[in-house]
Amino acid sequence: MSTVGKAGLEDVVVSTSEICFIDGREGKLLYRGFDVDDLAEHSTFEETVFLLWQGHLPSKKELADHQKALATNRKISPKVLAALRLLPKKTTPMEVLRTGVSMLSSYDPDAADNSHEASVRKATRLTAQMPTLVAAWERIRRGKPPIAPNPRLSLAANFLYMMTGKKPSELEARTFDIALILHADHEFNASTFAARVTAATLSDMHSAVVSGIGALKGPLHGGANEQVMLMVEKIKNPLDAESFVRKNLADKGFRIMGFGHRVYRVEDPRAKHLRRLAFEVGKQRGDTSKAEMINTIARVVTEVKKIYPNVDLFSGAAYASMSLPTDQFTPIFAMSRVAGWAAHVLEQHSNNRLIRPRSEYTGAMRASYVPLDRR
Ligand code: CMC
């Protein structure tokens, strides 16, 4: 009799955690006890990062210090920028981020120190520097010089500024800030689990974040937001959206990106915020066609398959309305999720035991070795 649980570790509880709570039936998501709906309305990404790492909302002084640390650590070594310039221009932004984060550890003064204090400093630098890496690659691949970070702007506004060279509108900066808050953590999702497994070997913050980036890259996880926008670009005419979805869903194996979830049985609580923001930014730019098309797709998919939108469905429409390139959507997800990965690495290190599950062996037994010249 097999001892293997459901495939994909479905419903397996691997650890306790005080960071994130999901109620998949009610569609609730809490960070450290705070509803993401409240955080999306009242908080900032910087404050949410503090909450995830420290477990409580900051005082004015704590927030000011934390914001300052995140704003003044944005610069990356010119040597890292020089190394990025050596990469082939066709390298995808997610591959560049994976390589770039690995390089950042070579220039981090705390690289060899795994104490709690050093890990918080490394997490601060990574959260501050990942947007700089992402924006630098965007400029380099277009043959333009990277734009230096502006420490007077919020993390969200500064990223948009480094990407485009223009200060974003207030609505764009706040939309992006809310998107970062909503993506910051999500319990034991695949990339966070990968980061925790790496941390549990007593490896370091940068290595755990690189593991997280590798896992996030796949289209079943963070890569889905990019796939949603590629689908929208393929459909082209909003009037064709309904027939495209109905035709493709008739094929049993067809996966429509931005829908379904391992934990939620209702709409992902983050999706409604991103839907509203996609329409608001689209309206400001005078084009809501992408948001409308995705809304049509959502209506039809839910009607036909009884599966609901997840976080990746509308984020792309909001980013596309700000003229952000489609293949940067998943690196943007990583720029936010690094906050959650770091919180989980800190928690793992605070009470560590190696994560080492078993498999049930179903291969051959007692195979007898035949020398090469007799095979
Ligand atoms: N399109 C079509 N059918 C789907 C989809 C989808 N997106 N998602 C689930 N289903 C169907 C699936 O065919 C299966 O039906 P049946 O029982 O008839 O074979 C049933 O729903 C259960 O699917 P599953 O693959 O067993 O579910 P899972 O828990 O293993 O997978 C998932 C979860 C997110 C990988 C899956 O829903 C999916 O592939 N979604 C599309 C990719 C996506 O949007 N990923 C982002 C996830 S949320 C943010 C993040 O984590 O990054």
PDB file of N, CA and C in Angstrom, residues 53 105 108-129 204-206 342:
ATOM      1  N   TRP A  53       8.684  41.238   7.944  1.00  0.00           N
ATOM      2  CA  TRP A  53       9.969  40.856   8.558  1.00  0.00           C
ATOM      3  C   TRP A  53       9.935  40.950  10.083  1.00  0.00           C
ATOM      4  N   SER A 105      25.538  38.997  -4.436  1.00  0.00           N
ATOM      5  CA  SER A 105      26.095  38.455  -3.184  1.00  0.00           C
ATOM      6  C   SER A 105      27.620  38.646  -3.143  1.00  0.00           C
ATOM      7  N   ASP A 108      28.145  41.964  -1.523  1.00  0.00           N
ATOM      8  CA  ASP A 108      27.431  42.255  -0.283  1.00  0.00           C
ATOM      9  C   ASP A 108      28.388  42.093   0.902  1.00  0.00           C
ATOM     10  N   PRO A 109      28.548  43.139   1.717  1.00  0.00           N
ATOM     11  CA  PRO A 109      29.523  43.046   2.824  1.00  0.00           C
ATOM     12  C   PRO A 109      29.157  41.994   3.862  1.00  0.00           C
ATOM     13  N   ASP A 110      27.897  41.557   3.884  1.00  0.00           N
ATOM     14  CA  ASP A 110      27.471  40.562   4.883  1.00  0.00           C
ATOM     15  C   ASP A 110      27.369  39.151   4.294  1.00  0.00           C
ATOM     16  N   ALA A 111      27.901  38.973   3.079  1.00  0.00           N
ATOM     17  CA  ALA A 111      27.665  37.696   2.382  1.00  0.00           C
ATOM     18  C   ALA A 111      27.958  36.478   3.258  1.00  0.00           C
ATOM     19  N   ALA A 112      29.034  36.526   4.027  1.00  0.00           N
ATOM     20  CA  ALA A 112      29.449  35.331   4.779  1.00  0.00           C
ATOM     21  C   ALA A 112      28.810  35.240   6.161  1.00  0.00           C
ATOM     22  N   ASP A 113      27.986  36.227   6.513  1.00  0.00           N
ATOM     23  CA  ASP A 113      27.414  36.280   7.867  1.00  0.00           C
ATOM     24  C   ASP A 113      25.936  35.865   7.826  1.00  0.00           C
ATOM     25  N   ASN A 114      25.606  34.789   8.511  1.00  0.00           N
ATOM     26  CA  ASN A 114      24.218  34.301   8.486  1.00  0.00           C
ATOM     27  C   ASN A 114      23.457  34.654   9.763  1.00  0.00           C
ATOM     28  N   SER A 115      23.991  35.603  10.557  1.00  0.00           N
ATOM     29  CA  SER A 115      23.263  35.997  11.774  1.00  0.00           C
ATOM     30  C   SER A 115      21.951  36.670  11.373  1.00  0.00           C
ATOM     31  N   HIS A 116      21.010  36.765  12.320  1.00  0.00           N
ATOM     32  CA  HIS A 116      19.707  37.381  12.037  1.00  0.00           C
ATOM     33  C   HIS A 116      19.902  38.816  11.548  1.00  0.00           C
ATOM     34  N   GLU A 117      20.762  39.579  12.253  1.00  0.00           N
ATOM     35  CA  GLU A 117      20.948  40.995  11.907  1.00  0.00           C
ATOM     36  C   GLU A 117      21.516  41.129  10.484  1.00  0.00           C
ATOM     37  N   ALA A 118      22.512  40.296  10.171  1.00  0.00           N
ATOM     38  CA  ALA A 118      23.112  40.376   8.828  1.00  0.00           C
ATOM     39  C   ALA A 118      22.104  39.950   7.767  1.00  0.00           C
ATOM     40  N   SER A 119      21.279  38.938   8.099  1.00  0.00           N
ATOM     41  CA  SER A 119      20.283  38.482   7.111  1.00  0.00           C
ATOM     42  C   SER A 119      19.240  39.567   6.849  1.00  0.00           C
ATOM     43  N   VAL A 120      18.862  40.336   7.878  1.00  0.00           N
ATOM     44  CA  VAL A 120      17.927  41.453   7.662  1.00  0.00           C
ATOM     45  C   VAL A 120      18.596  42.508   6.779  1.00  0.00           C
ATOM     46  N   ARG A 121      19.875  42.785   7.027  1.00  0.00           N
ATOM     47  CA  ARG A 121      20.570  43.772   6.183  1.00  0.00           C
ATOM     48  C   ARG A 121      20.641  43.283   4.735  1.00  0.00           C
ATOM     49  N   LYS A 122      20.900  41.983   4.555  1.00  0.00           N
ATOM     50  CA  LYS A 122      20.973  41.452   3.184  1.00  0.00           C
ATOM     51  C   LYS A 122      19.605  41.492   2.507  1.00  0.00           C
ATOM     52  N   ALA A 123      18.570  41.193   3.298  1.00  0.00           N
ATOM     53  CA  ALA A 123      17.203  41.245   2.743  1.00  0.00           C
ATOM     54  C   ALA A 123      16.859  42.682   2.339  1.00  0.00           C
ATOM     55  N   THR A 124      17.296  43.641   3.150  1.00  0.00           N
ATOM     56  CA  THR A 124      17.045  45.058   2.838  1.00  0.00           C
ATOM     57  C   THR A 124      17.734  45.431   1.530  1.00  0.00           C
ATOM     58  N   ARG A 125      19.000  45.038   1.406  1.00  0.00           N
ATOM     59  CA  ARG A 125      19.733  45.383   0.174  1.00  0.00           C
ATOM     60  C   ARG A 125      19.099  44.703  -1.038  1.00  0.00           C
ATOM     61  N   LEU A 126      18.731  43.426  -0.882  1.00  0.00           N
ATOM     62  CA  LEU A 126      18.128  42.720  -2.028  1.00  0.00           C
ATOM     63  C   LEU A 126      16.816  43.373  -2.450  1.00  0.00           C
ATOM     64  N   THR A 127      15.981  43.731  -1.458  1.00  0.00           N
ATOM     65  CA  THR A 127      14.683  44.349  -1.782  1.00  0.00           C
ATOM     66  C   THR A 127      14.912  45.705  -2.444  1.00  0.00           C
ATOM     67  N   ALA A 128      15.949  46.411  -1.999  1.00  0.00           N
ATOM     68  CA  ALA A 128      16.264  47.717  -2.589  1.00  0.00           C
ATOM     69  C   ALA A 128      16.900  47.566  -3.973  1.00  0.00           C
ATOM     70  N   GLN A 129      17.706  46.520  -4.166  1.00  0.00           N
ATOM     71  CA  GLN A 129      18.520  46.429  -5.385  1.00  0.00           C
ATOM     72  C   GLN A 129      17.856  45.664  -6.539  1.00  0.00           C
ATOM     73  N   ASP A 204      22.584  30.737   2.663  1.00  0.00           N
ATOM     74  CA  ASP A 204      22.428  32.179   2.937  1.00  0.00           C
ATOM     75  C   ASP A 204      21.227  32.805   2.212  1.00  0.00           C
ATOM     76  N   MET A 205      20.941  34.076   2.548  1.00  0.00           N
ATOM     77  CA  MET A 205      19.788  34.809   2.010  1.00  0.00           C
ATOM     78  C   MET A 205      19.822  34.880   0.475  1.00  0.00           C
ATOM     79  N   HIS A 206      20.975  35.231  -0.098  1.00  0.00           N
ATOM     80  CA  HIS A 206      21.025  35.360  -1.562  1.00  0.00           C
ATOM     81  C   HIS A 206      20.729  34.021  -2.247  1.00  0.00           C
ATOM     82  N   ALA A 342      12.263  36.551   2.035  1.00  0.00           N
ATOM     83  CA  ALA A 342      13.176  36.939   3.128  1.00  0.00           C
ATOM     84  C   ALA A 342      12.526  36.682   4.488  1.00  0.00           C
TER      85      ALA A 342
END
